[in-house]
Coordinates of N, CA and C in Angstrom, one line a residue:
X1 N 8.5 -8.2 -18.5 CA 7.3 -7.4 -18.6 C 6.1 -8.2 -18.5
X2 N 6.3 -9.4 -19.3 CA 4.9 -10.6 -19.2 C 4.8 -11.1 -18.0
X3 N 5.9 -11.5 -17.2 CA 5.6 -11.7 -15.5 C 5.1 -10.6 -14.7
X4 N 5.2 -9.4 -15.0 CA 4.5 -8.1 -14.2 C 3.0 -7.7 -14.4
X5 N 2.9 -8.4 -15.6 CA 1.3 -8.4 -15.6 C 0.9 -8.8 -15.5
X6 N 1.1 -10.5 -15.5 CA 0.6 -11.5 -14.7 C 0.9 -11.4 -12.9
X7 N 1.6 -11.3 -12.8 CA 1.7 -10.6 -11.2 C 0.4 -9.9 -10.8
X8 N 1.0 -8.2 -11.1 CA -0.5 -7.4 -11.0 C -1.6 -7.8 -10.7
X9 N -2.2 -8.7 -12.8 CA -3.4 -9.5 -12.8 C -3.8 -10.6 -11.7
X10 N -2.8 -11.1 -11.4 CA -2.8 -11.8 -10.2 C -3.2 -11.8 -8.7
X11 N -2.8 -10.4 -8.7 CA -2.9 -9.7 -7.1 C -4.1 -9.1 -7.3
X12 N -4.3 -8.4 -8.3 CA -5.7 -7.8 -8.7 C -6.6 -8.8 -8.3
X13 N -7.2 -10.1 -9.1 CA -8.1 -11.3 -9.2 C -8.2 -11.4 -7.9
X14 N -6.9 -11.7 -7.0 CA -7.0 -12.6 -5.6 C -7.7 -11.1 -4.6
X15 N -7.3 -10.0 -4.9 CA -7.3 -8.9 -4.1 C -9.0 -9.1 -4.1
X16 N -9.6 -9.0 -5.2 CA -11.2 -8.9 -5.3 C -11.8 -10.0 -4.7
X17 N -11.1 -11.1 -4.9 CA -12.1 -12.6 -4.3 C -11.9 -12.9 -2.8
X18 N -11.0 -11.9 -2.5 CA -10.6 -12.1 -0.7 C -11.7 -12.0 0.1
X19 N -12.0 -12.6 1.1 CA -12.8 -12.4 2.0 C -12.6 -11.1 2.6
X20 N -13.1 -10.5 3.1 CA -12.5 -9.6 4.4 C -12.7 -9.8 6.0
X21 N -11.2 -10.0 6.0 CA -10.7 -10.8 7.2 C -10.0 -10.3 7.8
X22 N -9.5 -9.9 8.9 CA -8.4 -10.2 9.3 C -8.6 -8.7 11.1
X23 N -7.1 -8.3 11.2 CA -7.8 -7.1 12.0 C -6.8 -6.2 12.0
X24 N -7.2 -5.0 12.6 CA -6.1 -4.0 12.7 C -5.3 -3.7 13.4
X25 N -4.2 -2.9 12.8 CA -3.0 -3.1 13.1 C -3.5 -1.9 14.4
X26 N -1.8 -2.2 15.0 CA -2.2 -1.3 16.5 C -1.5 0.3 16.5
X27 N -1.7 1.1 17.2 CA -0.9 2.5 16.9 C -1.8 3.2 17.5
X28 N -1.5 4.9 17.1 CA -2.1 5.7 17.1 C -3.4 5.9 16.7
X29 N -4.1 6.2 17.7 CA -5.8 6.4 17.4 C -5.8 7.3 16.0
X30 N -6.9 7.1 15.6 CA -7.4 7.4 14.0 C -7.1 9.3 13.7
X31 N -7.6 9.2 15.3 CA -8.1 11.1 15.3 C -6.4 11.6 15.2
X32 N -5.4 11.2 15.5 CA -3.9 11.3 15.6 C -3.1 11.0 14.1
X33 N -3.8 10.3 13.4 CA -3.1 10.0 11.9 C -2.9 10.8 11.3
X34 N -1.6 11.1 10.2 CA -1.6 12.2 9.3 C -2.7 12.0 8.0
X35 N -2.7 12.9 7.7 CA -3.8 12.7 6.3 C -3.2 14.2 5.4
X36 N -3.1 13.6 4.2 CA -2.8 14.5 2.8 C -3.5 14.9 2.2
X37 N -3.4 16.5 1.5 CA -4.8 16.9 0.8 C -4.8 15.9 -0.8
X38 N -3.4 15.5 -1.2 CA -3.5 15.3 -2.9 C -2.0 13.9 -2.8
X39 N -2.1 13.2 -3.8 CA -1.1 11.8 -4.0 C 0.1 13.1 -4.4
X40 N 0.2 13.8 -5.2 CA 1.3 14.7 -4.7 C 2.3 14.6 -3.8
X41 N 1.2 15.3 -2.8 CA 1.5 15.4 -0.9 C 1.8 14.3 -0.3
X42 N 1.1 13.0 -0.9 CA 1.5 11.6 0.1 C 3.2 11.4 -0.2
X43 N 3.1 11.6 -2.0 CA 4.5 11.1 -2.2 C 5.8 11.8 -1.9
X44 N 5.7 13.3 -1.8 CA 6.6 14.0 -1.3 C 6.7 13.7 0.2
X45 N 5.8 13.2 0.8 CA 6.3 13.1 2.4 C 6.9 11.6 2.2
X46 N 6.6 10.9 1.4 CA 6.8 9.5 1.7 C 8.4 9.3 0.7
X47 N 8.9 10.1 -0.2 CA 9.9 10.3 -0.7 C 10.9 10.7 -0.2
X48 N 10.4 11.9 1.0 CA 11.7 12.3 2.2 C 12.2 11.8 3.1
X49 N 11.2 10.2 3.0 CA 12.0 9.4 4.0 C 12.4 8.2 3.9
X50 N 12.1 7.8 2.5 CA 12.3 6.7 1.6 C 13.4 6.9 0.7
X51 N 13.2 8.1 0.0 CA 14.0 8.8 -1.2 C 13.5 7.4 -2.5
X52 N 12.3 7.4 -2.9 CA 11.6 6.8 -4.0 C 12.5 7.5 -5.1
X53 N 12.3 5.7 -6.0 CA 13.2 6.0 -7.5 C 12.6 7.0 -8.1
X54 N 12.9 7.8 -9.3 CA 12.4 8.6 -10.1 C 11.8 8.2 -11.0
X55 N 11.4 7.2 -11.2 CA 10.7 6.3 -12.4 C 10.5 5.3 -12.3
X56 N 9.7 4.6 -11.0 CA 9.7 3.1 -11.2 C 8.5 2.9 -12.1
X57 N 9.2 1.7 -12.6 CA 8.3 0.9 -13.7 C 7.7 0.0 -13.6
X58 N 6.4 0.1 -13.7 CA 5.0 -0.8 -13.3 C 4.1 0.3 -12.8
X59 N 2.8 -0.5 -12.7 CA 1.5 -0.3 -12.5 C 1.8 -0.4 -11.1
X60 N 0.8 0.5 -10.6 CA 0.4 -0.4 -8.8 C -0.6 -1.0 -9.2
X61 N -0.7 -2.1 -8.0 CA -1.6 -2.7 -8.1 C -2.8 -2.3 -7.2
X62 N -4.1 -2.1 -7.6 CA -5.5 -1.4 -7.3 C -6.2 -2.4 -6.8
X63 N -6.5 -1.7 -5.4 CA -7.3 -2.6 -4.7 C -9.0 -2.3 -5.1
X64 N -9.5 -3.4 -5.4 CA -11.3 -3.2 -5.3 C -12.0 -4.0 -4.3
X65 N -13.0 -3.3 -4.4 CA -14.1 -3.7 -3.2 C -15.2 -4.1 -4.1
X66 N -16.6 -4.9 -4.3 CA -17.3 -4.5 -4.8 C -17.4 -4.5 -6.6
X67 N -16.3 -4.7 -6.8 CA -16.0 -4.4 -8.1 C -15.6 -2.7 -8.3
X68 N -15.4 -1.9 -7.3 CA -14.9 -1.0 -7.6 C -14.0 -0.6 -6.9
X69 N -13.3 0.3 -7.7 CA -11.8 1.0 -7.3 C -11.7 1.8 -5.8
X70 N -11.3 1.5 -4.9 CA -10.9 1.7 -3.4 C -10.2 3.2 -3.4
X71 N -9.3 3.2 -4.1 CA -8.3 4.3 -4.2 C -9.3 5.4 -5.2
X72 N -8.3 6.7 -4.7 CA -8.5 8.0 -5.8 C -7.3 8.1 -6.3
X73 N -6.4 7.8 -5.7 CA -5.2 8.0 -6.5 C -4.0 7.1 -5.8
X74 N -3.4 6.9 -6.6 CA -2.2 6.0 -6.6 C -1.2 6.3 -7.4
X75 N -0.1 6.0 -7.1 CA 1.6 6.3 -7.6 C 3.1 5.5 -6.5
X76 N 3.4 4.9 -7.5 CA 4.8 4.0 -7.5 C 5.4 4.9 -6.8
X77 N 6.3 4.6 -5.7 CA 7.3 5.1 -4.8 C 8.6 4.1 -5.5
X78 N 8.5 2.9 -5.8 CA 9.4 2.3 -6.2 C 8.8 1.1 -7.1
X79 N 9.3 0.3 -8.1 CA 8.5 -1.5 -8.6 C 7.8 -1.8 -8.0
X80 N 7.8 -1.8 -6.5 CA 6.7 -3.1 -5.7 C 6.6 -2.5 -4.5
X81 N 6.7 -0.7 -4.4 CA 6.3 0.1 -3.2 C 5.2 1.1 -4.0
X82 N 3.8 1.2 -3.5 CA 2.9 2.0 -3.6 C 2.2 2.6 -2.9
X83 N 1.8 3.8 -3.6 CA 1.2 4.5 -2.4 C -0.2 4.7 -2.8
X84 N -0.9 4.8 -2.1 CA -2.6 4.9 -2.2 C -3.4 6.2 -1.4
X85 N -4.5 7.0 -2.1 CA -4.7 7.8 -1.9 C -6.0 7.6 -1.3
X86 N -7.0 7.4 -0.6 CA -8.1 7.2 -0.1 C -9.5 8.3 -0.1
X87 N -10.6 7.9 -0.6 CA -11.1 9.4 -0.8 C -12.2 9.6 0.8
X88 N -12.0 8.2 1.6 CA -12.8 7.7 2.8 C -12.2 7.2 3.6
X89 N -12.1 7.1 4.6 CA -11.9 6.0 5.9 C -12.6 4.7 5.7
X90 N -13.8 4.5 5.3 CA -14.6 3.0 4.7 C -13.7 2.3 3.7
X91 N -13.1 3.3 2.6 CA -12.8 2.7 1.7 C -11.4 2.5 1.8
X92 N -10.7 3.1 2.8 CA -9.0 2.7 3.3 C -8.8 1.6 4.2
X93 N -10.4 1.3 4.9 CA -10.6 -0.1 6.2 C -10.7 -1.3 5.0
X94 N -11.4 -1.0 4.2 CA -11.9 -1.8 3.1 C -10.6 -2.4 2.6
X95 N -9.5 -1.8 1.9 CA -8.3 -2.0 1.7 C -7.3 -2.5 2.1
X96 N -7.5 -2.1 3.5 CA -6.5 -2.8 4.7 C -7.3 -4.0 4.9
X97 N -8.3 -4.3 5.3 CA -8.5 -6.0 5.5 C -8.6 -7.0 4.0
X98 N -8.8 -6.3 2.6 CA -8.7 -7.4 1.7 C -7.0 -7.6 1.6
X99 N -6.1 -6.4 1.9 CA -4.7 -6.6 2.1 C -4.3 -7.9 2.9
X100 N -5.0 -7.3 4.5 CA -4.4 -8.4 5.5 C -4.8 -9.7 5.2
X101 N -6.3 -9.9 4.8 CA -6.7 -11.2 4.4 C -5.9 -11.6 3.2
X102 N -5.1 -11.4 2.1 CA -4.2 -12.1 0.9 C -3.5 -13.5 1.7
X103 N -3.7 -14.2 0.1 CA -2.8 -15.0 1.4 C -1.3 -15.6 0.1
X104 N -0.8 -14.3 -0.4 CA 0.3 -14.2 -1.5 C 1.5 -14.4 -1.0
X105 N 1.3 -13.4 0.2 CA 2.5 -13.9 1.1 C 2.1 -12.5 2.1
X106 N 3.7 -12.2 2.4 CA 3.8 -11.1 3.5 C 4.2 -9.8 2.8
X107 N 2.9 -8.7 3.8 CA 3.0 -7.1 2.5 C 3.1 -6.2 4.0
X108 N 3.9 -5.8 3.7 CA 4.2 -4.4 5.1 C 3.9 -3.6 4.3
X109 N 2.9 -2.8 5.6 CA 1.6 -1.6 5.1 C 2.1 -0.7 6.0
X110 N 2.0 0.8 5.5 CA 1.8 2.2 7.0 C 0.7 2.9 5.9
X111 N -0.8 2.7 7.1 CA -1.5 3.5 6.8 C -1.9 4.8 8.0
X112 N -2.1 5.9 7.4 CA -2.6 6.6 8.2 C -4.0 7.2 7.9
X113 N -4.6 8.2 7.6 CA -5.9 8.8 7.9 C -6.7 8.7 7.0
X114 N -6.0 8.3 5.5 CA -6.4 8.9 4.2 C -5.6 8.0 3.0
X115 N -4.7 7.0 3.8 CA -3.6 7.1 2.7 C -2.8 5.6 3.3
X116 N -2.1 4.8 2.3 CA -1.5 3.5 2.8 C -0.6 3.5 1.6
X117 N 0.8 2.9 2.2 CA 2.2 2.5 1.8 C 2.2 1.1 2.0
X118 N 2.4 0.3 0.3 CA 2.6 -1.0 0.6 C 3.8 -1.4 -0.3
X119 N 4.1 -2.6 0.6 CA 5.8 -2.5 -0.1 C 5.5 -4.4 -0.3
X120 N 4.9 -5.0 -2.0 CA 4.4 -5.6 -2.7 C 5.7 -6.5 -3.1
X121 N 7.1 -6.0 -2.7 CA 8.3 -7.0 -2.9 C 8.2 -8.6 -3.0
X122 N 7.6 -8.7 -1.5 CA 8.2 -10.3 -1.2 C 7.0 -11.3 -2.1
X123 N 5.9 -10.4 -2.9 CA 4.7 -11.1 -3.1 C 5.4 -10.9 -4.8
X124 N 5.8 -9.8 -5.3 CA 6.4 -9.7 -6.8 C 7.9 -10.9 -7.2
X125 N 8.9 -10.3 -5.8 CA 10.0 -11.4 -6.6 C 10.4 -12.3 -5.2
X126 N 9.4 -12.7 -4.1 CA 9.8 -13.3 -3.0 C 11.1 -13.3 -2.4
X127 N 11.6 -11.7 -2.4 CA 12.1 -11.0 -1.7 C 11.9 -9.7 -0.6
X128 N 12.4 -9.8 -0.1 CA 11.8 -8.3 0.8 C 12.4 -6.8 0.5
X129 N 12.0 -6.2 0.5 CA 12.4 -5.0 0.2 C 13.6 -4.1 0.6
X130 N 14.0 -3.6 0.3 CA 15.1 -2.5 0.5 C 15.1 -1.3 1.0
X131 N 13.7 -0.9 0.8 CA 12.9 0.4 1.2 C 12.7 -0.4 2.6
X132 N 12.7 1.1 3.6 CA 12.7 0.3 5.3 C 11.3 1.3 5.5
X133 N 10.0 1.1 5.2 CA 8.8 1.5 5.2 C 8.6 1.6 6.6
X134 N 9.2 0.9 7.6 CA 8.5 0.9 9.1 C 9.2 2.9 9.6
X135 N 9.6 3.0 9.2 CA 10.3 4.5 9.1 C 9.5 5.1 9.3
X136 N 8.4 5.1 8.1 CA 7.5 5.6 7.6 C 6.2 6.2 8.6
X137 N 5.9 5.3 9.3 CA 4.8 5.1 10.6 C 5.4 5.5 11.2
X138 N 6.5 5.7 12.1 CA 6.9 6.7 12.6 C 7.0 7.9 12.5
X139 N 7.6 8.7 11.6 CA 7.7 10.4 10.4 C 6.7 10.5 10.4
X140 N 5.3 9.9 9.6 CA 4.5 10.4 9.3 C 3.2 10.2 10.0
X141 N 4.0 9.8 11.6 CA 2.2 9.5 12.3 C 1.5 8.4 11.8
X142 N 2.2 7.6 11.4 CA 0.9 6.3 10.7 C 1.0 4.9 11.9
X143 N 0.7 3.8 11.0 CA 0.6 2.6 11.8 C 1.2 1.8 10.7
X144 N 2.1 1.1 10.9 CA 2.9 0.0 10.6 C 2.6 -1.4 11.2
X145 N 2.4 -2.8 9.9 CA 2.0 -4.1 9.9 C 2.1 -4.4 9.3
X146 N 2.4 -5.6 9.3 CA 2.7 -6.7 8.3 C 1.5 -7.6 8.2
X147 N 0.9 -7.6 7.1 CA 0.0 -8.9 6.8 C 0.2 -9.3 5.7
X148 N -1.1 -10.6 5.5 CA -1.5 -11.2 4.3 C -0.1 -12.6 5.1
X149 N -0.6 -13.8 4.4 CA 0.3 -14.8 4.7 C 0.6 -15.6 3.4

């Protein structure tokens, strides 16, 4: 439990001091992306193709910009898979480059219009995940990448 908060706290701190760098991933034009009205809606689409535990345990970790909170809502799909709710396009671009720029290790992202899937595994226990998230960009019209180094 004391390594998952130091983790978090960890990704948190580095998440905020990151430059914003990096560029975007390639896909589907913006006007083509899915977008959800409520984190509800993200996780029910994102559970029918994942099948997310019923209780994963831990916080996500919250991206900031500014010193403030990027997301409207957020919720665990699994330990070190999250999902993020976006209340802007500014503040979801915002998110994706303090992402890409990390330099924790490697985080496979599917964002689409409103909303981004990050699977935080290989940066929590320097493993990769189980959950096959590239799925995901496909089903749900998003864009799939891997950043951060």
């Amino acid at each position: 439990m004391k390594r998952r908060r130091f983790l978090n706290s960890a990704v948190a701190i580095s998440l905020m001091a990151v430059p914003l760098t990096g560029c975007a991933g390639q896909g589907p034009g913006r006007e083509n992306l899915q977008s959800f009205g409520s984190i509800d809606e993200a996780y029910a689409a994102v559970d029918d193709i994942v099948d997310c535990d019923s209780k994963p345990v831990g916080d996500p970790v919250v991206p900031m910009g500014d010193g403030v909170r990027l997301t409207s809502a957020q919720r665990l799909c699994s330990e070190n898979v999250q999902i993020d709710l976006y209340p802007n396009q500014d503040a979801l671009e915002e998110s994706y480059q303090t992402w890409a720029a990390s330099r924790q290790g490697k985080i496979p992202l599917v964002r689409g219009s409103n909303w981004m899937v990050g699977d935080l595994s290989q940066i929590a226990t320097g493993q990769q995940s189980t959950l096959n998230i590239e799925r995901l960009a496909e089903k749900l019209n998003g864009v799939y990448a891997v950043v951060g180094a």
